[in-house]
Structure formats: C-alpha cells, structure tokens
Short mmCIF file of C-alpha atoms in Angstrom, two decimals:
data_model
loop_
_atom_site.label_atom_id
_atom_site.label_comp_id
_atom_site.label_asym_id
_atom_site.label_seq_id
_atom_site.Cartn_x
_atom_site.Cartn_y
_atom_site.Cartn_z
CA MET M 644 156.04 211.44 113.08
CA PHE M 645 153.97 210.61 109.96
CA LYS M 646 157.12 209.48 108.11
CA LYS M 647 158.04 207.20 111.00
CA VAL M 648 154.60 205.56 110.94
CA ILE M 649 154.85 204.94 107.18
CA ALA M 650 158.34 203.47 107.55
CA PHE M 651 157.16 201.17 110.32
CA ALA M 652 154.16 200.02 108.23
CA LEU M 653 156.35 199.30 105.22
CA ALA M 654 158.77 197.33 107.38
CA ALA M 655 155.86 195.32 108.79
CA VAL M 656 154.54 194.56 105.30
CA ALA M 657 158.01 193.48 104.19
CA LEU M 658 158.30 191.21 107.23
CA VAL M 659 154.90 189.64 106.53
CA ALA M 660 155.81 189.15 102.84
CA CYS M 661 159.12 187.57 103.76
CA THR M 662 157.43 185.28 106.31
CA SER M 663 154.74 184.27 103.80
CA LYS M 664 157.37 183.48 101.16
CA GLN M 665 159.28 181.38 103.67
CA LYS M 666 156.13 179.43 104.57
CA ILE M 667 155.39 178.79 100.88
CA GLU M 668 158.93 177.57 100.30
CA GLU M 669 158.70 175.32 103.35
CA THR M 670 155.43 173.74 102.17
CA GLU M 671 156.40 173.29 98.52
CA GLY M 672 156.97 169.70 97.51
CA PRO M 673 160.11 168.24 95.94
CA LYS M 674 161.01 169.33 92.42
CA VAL M 675 160.52 166.46 89.98
CA LEU M 676 161.98 165.73 86.54
CA VAL M 677 160.82 162.97 84.21
CA LEU M 678 163.86 162.05 82.11
CA TYR M 679 163.52 159.28 79.55
CA TYR M 680 164.82 157.58 76.43
CA SER M 681 162.28 156.11 74.03
CA GLN M 682 162.88 154.46 70.68
CA THR M 683 159.44 153.22 69.63
CA GLY M 684 157.27 155.62 71.64
CA ALA M 685 156.21 153.14 74.36
CA THR M 686 158.48 154.61 77.05
CA LYS M 687 157.44 158.09 75.94
CA THR M 688 153.81 157.15 76.67
CA VAL M 689 154.71 156.17 80.25
CA ALA M 690 156.88 159.27 80.71
CA GLU M 691 154.13 161.62 79.58
CA GLU M 692 151.61 159.93 81.87
CA ILE M 693 153.91 160.38 84.90
CA GLN M 694 154.61 163.98 83.89
CA LYS M 695 150.89 164.73 83.53
CA GLN M 696 149.91 163.20 86.87
CA LEU M 697 152.70 164.94 88.81
CA ALA M 698 152.80 168.21 86.80
CA ALA M 699 156.56 167.59 86.60
CA ASP M 700 159.19 168.82 84.17
CA ILE M 701 160.03 166.41 81.35
CA GLU M 702 162.86 165.86 78.88
CA ALA M 703 163.68 163.19 76.32
CA ILE M 704 167.20 161.79 76.09
CA GLU M 705 168.41 162.07 72.49
CA VAL M 706 171.13 160.06 70.74
CA THR M 707 173.28 161.90 68.21
CA GLU M 708 173.15 158.82 65.94
CA PRO M 709 169.60 157.54 66.55
CA TYR M 710 168.70 153.87 66.66
CA ASP M 711 166.39 154.34 63.69
CA GLY M 712 166.54 150.90 62.12
CA ASP M 713 164.10 148.02 62.55
CA PHE M 714 164.19 145.61 65.50
CA ASN M 715 166.91 143.38 64.06
CA GLN M 716 169.13 146.35 63.12
CA THR M 717 168.79 147.77 66.62
CA ILE M 718 169.71 144.41 68.14
CA GLU M 719 172.76 144.09 65.89
CA ARG M 720 173.99 147.59 66.70
CA CYS M 721 173.42 147.10 70.41
CA GLN M 722 175.27 143.76 70.42
CA LYS M 723 178.18 145.33 68.57
CA GLU M 724 178.37 148.24 71.02
CA MET M 725 178.22 145.95 74.04
CA ALA M 726 180.90 143.65 72.59
CA GLU M 727 183.18 146.64 71.96
CA GLY M 728 182.42 148.24 75.33
CA VAL M 729 181.13 151.48 73.82
CA THR M 730 177.92 153.43 74.34
CA PRO M 731 176.19 155.95 72.04
CA GLU M 732 176.88 159.67 72.19
CA LEU M 733 174.04 161.76 73.60
CA THR M 734 173.02 165.32 72.82
CA PRO M 735 173.49 167.60 75.87
CA LEU M 736 170.56 167.74 78.29
CA LYS M 737 168.67 171.01 78.60
CA SER M 738 167.70 170.21 82.19
CA ASN M 739 170.07 170.84 85.09
CA ILE M 740 169.85 167.70 87.23
CA ASP M 741 171.17 169.64 90.24
CA GLU M 742 167.90 171.60 90.37
CA TYR M 743 165.77 168.50 91.04
CA ASP M 744 165.09 166.37 94.10
CA ILE M 745 163.50 163.39 92.34
CA VAL M 746 164.27 162.10 88.85
CA PHE M 747 161.96 159.56 87.22
CA LEU M 748 164.33 157.81 84.80
CA GLY M 749 162.71 155.89 81.95
CA TYR M 750 163.99 153.47 79.31
CA PRO M 751 163.17 150.39 77.26
CA VAL M 752 164.77 147.15 78.43
CA TRP M 753 167.39 145.83 76.02
CA PHE M 754 169.15 142.51 76.68
CA GLY M 755 167.65 142.33 80.16
CA THR M 756 168.70 145.79 81.38
CA TYR M 757 168.41 149.51 80.61
CA ALA M 758 168.94 150.57 76.99
CA GLN M 759 172.38 151.67 75.79
CA PRO M 760 171.62 155.44 75.92
CA ILE M 761 171.02 155.09 79.67
CA ALA M 762 174.40 153.36 79.98
CA THR M 763 175.94 156.53 78.50
CA LEU M 764 173.91 158.75 80.82
CA VAL M 765 174.99 157.00 84.02
CA LYS M 766 178.63 157.18 82.91
CA THR M 767 178.45 160.95 82.62
CA LEU M 768 176.08 161.89 85.47
CA SER M 769 176.34 160.62 89.05
CA PHE M 770 172.87 161.81 90.21
CA GLU M 771 174.57 162.43 93.55
CA GLY M 772 172.08 163.06 96.34
CA LYS M 773 169.08 162.51 94.06
CA LYS M 774 166.19 160.12 94.45
CA VAL M 775 165.93 158.16 91.20
CA VAL M 776 162.73 156.29 90.30
CA PRO M 777 163.22 153.86 87.40
CA PHE M 778 160.40 153.15 84.96
CA CYS M 779 160.66 150.93 81.92
CA THR M 780 158.91 149.18 79.06
CA PHE M 781 159.78 145.67 77.98
CA GLY M 782 158.84 142.62 75.97
CA SER M 783 158.78 140.32 78.98
CA GLY M 784 160.46 141.88 82.03
CA GLY M 785 163.63 143.53 83.28
CA LEU M 786 162.60 146.06 85.92
CA ASN M 787 164.36 144.30 88.79
CA VAL M 788 167.61 143.64 86.94
CA SER M 789 167.81 147.11 85.43
CA SER M 790 167.05 148.72 88.82
CA ALA M 791 169.83 146.67 90.43
CA ASN M 792 172.19 147.74 87.64
CA LEU M 793 171.27 151.38 88.24
CA LYS M 794 172.11 150.96 91.92
CA ALA M 795 175.53 149.63 90.98
CA ALA M 796 176.13 152.37 88.39
CA LEU M 797 174.88 155.24 90.60
CA PRO M 798 176.16 154.56 94.13
CA LYS M 799 175.76 158.23 95.13
CA ALA M 800 172.05 158.26 94.26
CA GLU M 801 169.10 156.66 96.03
CA ILE M 802 167.42 154.23 93.62
CA LEU M 803 163.79 153.75 94.65
CA ASP M 804 161.17 151.17 93.67
CA GLY M 805 160.27 151.42 90.01
CA TYR M 806 157.45 150.73 87.58
CA GLY M 807 157.50 148.52 84.50
CA VAL M 808 155.00 147.53 81.83
CA ARG M 809 155.01 145.21 78.83
CA ASN M 810 154.81 146.89 75.44
CA ALA M 811 151.80 144.68 74.71
CA ARG M 812 149.95 146.22 77.68
CA ILE M 813 150.67 149.89 77.07
CA ALA M 814 146.91 150.62 77.21
CA ALA M 815 147.01 149.84 80.95
CA VAL M 816 149.58 152.57 81.68
CA ALA M 817 147.27 155.36 82.93
CA GLU M 818 145.60 153.16 85.56
CA GLU M 819 148.80 151.42 86.62
CA VAL M 820 150.82 154.64 86.90
CA THR M 821 148.06 156.15 89.06
CA ARG M 822 148.27 153.18 91.43
CA PHE M 823 152.07 153.26 91.47
CA LEU M 824 152.27 156.99 92.26
CA ILE M 825 149.67 156.81 95.03
CA GLU M 826 151.13 153.64 96.59
CA ARG M 827 154.60 155.19 96.71
CA GLY M 828 153.36 158.52 98.06
CA TYR M 829 154.17 160.70 95.04
CA LYS M 830 150.57 161.90 94.77
CA GLU M 831 147.46 161.89 96.94
CA GLY M 832 144.49 159.65 96.28
CA GLU M 833 142.71 156.47 97.31
CA ILE M 834 143.21 153.06 95.76
CA GLU M 835 142.21 149.52 96.62
CA ALA M 836 144.81 147.76 98.72
CA LEU M 837 145.93 144.66 96.85
CA PRO M 838 145.85 141.41 98.85
CA ALA M 839 148.90 139.21 99.11
CA PHE M 840 149.19 136.16 96.89
CA MET M 841 148.14 132.92 98.58
CA GLU M 842 150.65 130.12 99.08
CA GLN M 843 151.81 128.37 95.95
CA HIS M 844 150.27 125.04 94.99
CA PRO M 845 150.73 122.60 92.10
CA VAL M 846 149.28 123.91 88.85
CA SER M 847 145.91 122.44 87.86
CA GLU M 848 144.88 121.75 84.26
CA GLU M 849 142.66 124.83 84.29
CA GLU M 850 145.50 127.03 85.61
CA ALA M 851 147.92 125.59 83.03
CA ALA M 852 145.41 126.50 80.32
CA ILE M 853 145.31 130.08 81.64
CA PHE M 854 149.12 130.23 81.56
CA ASN M 855 149.29 128.86 78.03
CA ALA M 856 146.59 131.23 76.75
CA ALA M 857 148.40 134.24 78.23
CA CYS M 858 151.85 133.29 76.91
CA ALA M 859 150.85 131.79 73.55
CA ASP M 860 151.84 134.87 71.56
CA TYR M 861 155.18 135.37 73.33
CA PRO M 862 157.89 134.53 70.75
CA TYR M 863 160.45 132.99 73.14
CA PRO M 864 160.34 129.88 75.38
CA ILE M 865 159.10 130.80 78.81
CA GLY M 866 158.95 127.39 80.49
CA THR M 867 156.34 124.99 81.85
CA PRO M 868 154.21 126.11 84.82
CA VAL M 869 154.65 123.86 87.85
CA GLN M 870 153.50 125.96 90.82
CA VAL M 871 151.13 128.91 91.15
CA ALA M 872 149.87 131.38 93.76
CA VAL M 873 146.58 133.20 93.26
CA ARG M 874 144.98 136.43 94.48
CA THR M 875 141.61 137.99 93.70
CA THR M 876 140.92 141.72 93.54
CA SER M 877 137.83 143.72 92.62
CA ALA M 878 139.16 144.03 89.06
CA SER M 879 140.94 140.76 88.30
CA THR M 880 142.27 137.38 89.32
CA ASP M 881 146.07 137.32 89.30
CA TYR M 882 148.30 134.26 89.00
CA LEU M 883 151.95 134.14 90.01
CA PHE M 884 153.37 131.07 88.28
CA THR M 885 156.69 129.35 88.79
CA ALA M 886 157.74 128.04 85.38
CA GLU M 887 160.61 125.63 84.82
CA SER M 888 162.76 125.08 81.75
CA GLN M 889 166.18 123.71 80.84
CA ASN M 890 169.10 125.92 79.85
CA PRO M 891 171.57 124.96 77.04
CA THR M 892 173.69 122.96 79.51
CA GLY M 893 170.71 120.86 80.60
CA GLU M 894 170.27 122.50 84.01
CA THR M 895 166.75 123.24 85.25
CA THR M 896 166.03 126.94 85.67
CA SER M 897 162.94 128.66 87.00
CA ALA M 898 161.15 131.93 86.36
CA SER M 899 158.30 133.81 88.00
CA VAL M 900 155.56 134.67 85.52
CA CYS M 901 152.63 136.92 86.37
CA VAL M 902 149.33 136.50 84.52
CA SER M 903 146.19 138.56 85.09
CA VAL M 904 142.60 137.83 84.08
CA SER M 905 140.18 140.75 84.21
CA ASN M 906 136.81 140.16 85.88
CA GLU M 907 135.10 141.57 82.80
CA GLU M 908 133.05 139.01 80.91
CA GLY M 909 134.99 137.37 78.09
CA ALA M 910 138.36 138.78 79.18
CA LYS M 911 141.43 136.89 78.02
CA PRO M 912 144.42 136.08 80.27
CA GLU M 913 147.23 138.66 80.03
CA PHE M 914 150.91 137.90 80.54
CA THR M 915 152.12 140.94 82.53
CA TRP M 916 155.78 140.20 83.35
CA VAL M 917 158.42 137.55 83.87
CA GLU M 918 161.33 137.56 86.30
CA ARG M 919 164.09 135.07 85.69
#
C-alpha cells in the first residue's frame, strides 16, 4: 500500500512538472536574433543597442575578404562587384536561422540599398517563415528602398517596418531604438505618442534657413526646399520638407527631407533623413 502511495505521489509531481513546463513554454516570447554587417562600427552600435534592450542573441556577418580600405576604395570595389554581378564571400554563420522567430537584420546603406554582404546573405538564405526587421545606418537615407529590396529578395519571409539612422546622428541611437521597439511592440514601456505632421505649406525664409543650416555639411546636392509640414513634440520641432532639384536630363525631381530642431536652448537643426 505504501509503495502505491509513493508511486501515485511521484506521478502527480511529474504531471505538475510537465504542466508547469508547458505553461512556461506557452508564455515564452519569440526567439530573437540580431544579425548584422558593419564596416565602420556604426551599424554595430545599433545592433548592440537592439540586442541589449531585447536580451537577444547577436552575430556579426563577416566577409572572407573584408572591405578594409578607405571610403573611396570601398566604393570602387563595390562598383566593380555590382558591374560584374558578383557579391563577396561570407564566412559561415554560427547561428542557425531556423531556431529563431524574429531576425533583426542590420547593414549600412551602399548605393541606396543594403550593403553587398547582405546581397550575398539573401542569395544563400531564404529566411522562410521568419519575421525580418531591417535596421540600417546611412549618410542620407535608404531604409525604404533597402526594405523594399529585401521584400523582393526574400519572398518567403515577412519583412516588417525597419529603423534607420544617419551616421552623423549615431549618438541618438539609444533613445530612438527604445521608441522604435516600444512602438512596434517588441518591448514594453511608455513613450510619448508623436503627433502627425500638419499640412504642407510654402517654405518661409525662416524655414528655408533652418533647412540650409541642417543640410549645410551634407556633401551632395539635396535640392531647394519648396514646401514644408511641421509638427511639435515635447522634445523637438520637426520639419518635413519637399525639396526640388533637376536631374542630369533637366527634369525636376523631388525629395522628402526631414529636419529636427531640439527644444534645448541653442540647439542646431539636424538633418535626419532624405527619401528620394
């Protein structure tokens, strides 16, 4: 009789343990990997911030023949590869993509889209059934184009809204990544809801001066501001300009240029991104 009681108790404990394990598994969140390529360290900074805030796994994408030259040498090599239709060889990943539900995929923007090592990656991995969150660093912009290119290259994956930041604004990454992760539901927290931009209106002299001050150090032509929409938050006043310029054939083209001015006294206008 005593043996039967012990056996019953052990079976009950095993059942409780099994049930508890099942409940834990059911309440665990998705498994997340931060996978990134970084040449200068800017994208690495963003990747490590995402990894820290989500307590995710992280891995850097490595090229067997690194792009270790200066800016001009990198540009020349990239142009040559693109002209020849080749992409760089990568060292094998240590991470097994199949084990993850969400992959944050990071890269610098080269020639308006994801860097060449990512082109190799998406040729060799389909990311089938995975949620892919792009994040990128850039000189002026490229998040939207590179995200669209990822959608085309990875039709079996779900490409979600991404995050991008100018290299010149890398100091803003921690705050911006926090907002991005909370807004998209990847972590809990409270943030100020940003208001919508007001309707666009013709640019005033004062607004043109703000645009010019923000874009003065940008080394490439960005156009002349003709229209602008404004919004005010607790931290800044943001301007969404429409800038016009002429292409080599003489046609007028337009671009959206975002400029932010912090509410802190003496703050200078910051050019945050451009979308052509």
